[in-house]
Amino acid sequence: MTVRAAFRQRLRRRGTGPSFRADLRSVLRERGFRRLFATRLISQAGDGIFTAGLGTYVFFNAATFPSPTRGAAAFTVVYLPYSLIGPFAGVFIDRWSRRQILVWSAAGRAVFVALTAGLMAAGNLGLPLYVAVLLVLGVNRFFLSSLSAALPHVVADDKLVMANSVSPTAGGIMAAIGGIVALGLNAATGDSERGAAITLLVAGGCYVTASLVAAAMHRDLLGPRRAAGEPSARLLSDLASVAADLVAGARYVLRRRGPATALAAIGGNRFLYGILFLMSILLYRNYFYPSSAAAAESHFVVLATVSAVGYGCAALLTPPVTRRLAKPAWITLLLVASAVVTGGLGQSFDQIAYLIIGFCLNLAGQGVAICATTILQEEVDDAYRGRVFSFYDMMFNVTYVAGAALSAVFMPLNGRSPAIIGLAAVGYALAAAGYWIVSRQPSAGGESPAASPSAAAQASSS
């Protein structure tokens, strides 16, 4: 080792090593990561276009006012596939070529999006449209779970924190950009059924492109790895073993303190975020701008944009912080900050205050997600990783819908509820305290996850 290399290693141990840009460049040098990254970015841009095109048509229709129950019902339709298909997706992600899953699930979504666009153009807003939307989002579950399970195959262990900061966060930013593009397309086409259909077809084009990019990767690049001579199970035997594999995956993660508490932190954060997101839609449409759906939509775009900036800032902040702090400590601090911001600013029901809340909650939520994802990738064996990430997706989305559904029972039509804001702030504080206490308990192996350094620090000191 040269003197310069030794000096750089000592700097890295102190947490003052390579900058975010240097770490990002090192991750992007990997050809496999670049292709996986491009696949995610293109697909999630399509997700943003599809979701915003559908959501704008439902929530910011000039002819109607959204109610809490209708909003919660829409969330259920949009996120139901995540809870129904997620665990089953993981079983197959641990058995089938993940590259093939990316290729064919993206192509399948394009077909279902075209079907959805046709129904929307025809003015069919009944059961067939909901079924088509469920198909699009259900197939997406295979795609996103495969991306997370595949990442350790194209990134070195000591770069996982950075890769998890860059990849999902940049994907979320692309989804936000796609949402803004969708709003522009809707406005340009007169916010009509035909315009909504055109917007959805643009999303379908993104999915086709993502499928082509994924096809450029080698079939076996992304795993799962199998022992030499291990036969591939047939589809019927795969289906027959789904229940047993899910039970085995659940037992596996429950025996490991780090992964189990990471999933709990994600669930608690998303439950509370679901409450506040539903409230924000009602506030903008029914309280701030009840007389103009167009004004409500344009100002909600500002909130979404500011929130996306906060989401992106998590990728800049989390890697350097987790060189100094253990990931459980950072998760706890982010949840505490969410409690302070929500309780301190939420009672004002002022639009500027809500822009600040949107920025902070999205920064905190994505910071928690980056750390939780990295904990799962570090502490879960590859043979179980697909199932555990399916459980992660289920926690991420079922709790989100549950928060919206439960709050809809008590939320006023215009969304203005000081009591719900106060309860959400207390909920963040309780989630922080509970996570910190439980995560510091010794795991099955006797190690306290909270005492473990970040992956970057481990790699530097080894």
JSON list of C-alpha atoms in Angstrom, two decimals, residues 6 25 32 63 72 74 91 108 194 225 230 237 251 300 305 340 347 366 371 382 410 439:
[
{"chain": "A", "resi": 6, "resn": "ALA", "atom": "CA", "xyz": [-2.76, 4.61, 3.55]},
{"chain": "A", "resi": 25, "resn": "ARG", "atom": "CA", "xyz": [-18.34, 7.85, -9.59]},
{"chain": "A", "resi": 32, "resn": "GLY", "atom": "CA", "xyz": [-23.68, -3.95, -14.44]},
{"chain": "A", "resi": 63, "resn": "ALA", "atom": "CA", "xyz": [-66.58, 18.23, -11.44]},
{"chain": "A", "resi": 72, "resn": "ALA", "atom": "CA", "xyz": [-58.53, 5.95, 0.97]},
{"chain": "A", "resi": 74, "resn": "ALA", "atom": "CA", "xyz": [-58.14, 5.03, -4.35]},
{"chain": "A", "resi": 91, "resn": "VAL", "atom": "CA", "xyz": [-40.46, -16.71, -3.81]},
{"chain": "A", "resi": 108, "resn": "GLY", "atom": "CA", "xyz": [-46.05, -6.88, -19.52]},
{"chain": "A", "resi": 194, "resn": "ARG", "atom": "CA", "xyz": [-58.42, 11.29, -24.22]},
{"chain": "A", "resi": 225, "resn": "ARG", "atom": "CA", "xyz": [-26.99, -18.04, -7.42]},
{"chain": "A", "resi": 230, "resn": "GLU", "atom": "CA", "xyz": [-28.66, -27.97, -8.08]},
{"chain": "A", "resi": 237, "resn": "SER", "atom": "CA", "xyz": [-43.31, -27.41, -7.81]},
{"chain": "A", "resi": 251, "resn": "ARG", "atom": "CA", "xyz": [-39.04, -17.23, 10.43]},
{"chain": "A", "resi": 300, "resn": "PHE", "atom": "CA", "xyz": [-50.03, 20.62, -5.20]},
{"chain": "A", "resi": 305, "resn": "THR", "atom": "CA", "xyz": [-41.69, 19.21, -6.28]},
{"chain": "A", "resi": 340, "resn": "VAL", "atom": "CA", "xyz": [-40.69, 17.71, 15.73]},
{"chain": "A", "resi": 347, "resn": "GLN", "atom": "CA", "xyz": [-51.01, 22.96, 13.42]},
{"chain": "A", "resi": 366, "resn": "GLN", "atom": "CA", "xyz": [-36.10, 8.19, 2.22]},
{"chain": "A", "resi": 371, "resn": "CYS", "atom": "CA", "xyz": [-30.75, 2.56, 5.89]},
{"chain": "A", "resi": 382, "resn": "ASP", "atom": "CA", "xyz": [-29.08, -14.16, -0.93]},
{"chain": "A", "resi": 410, "resn": "PHE", "atom": "CA", "xyz": [-62.05, 10.58, 11.48]},
{"chain": "A", "resi": 439, "resn": "SER", "atom": "CA", "xyz": [-32.88, -2.33, 17.84]}
]
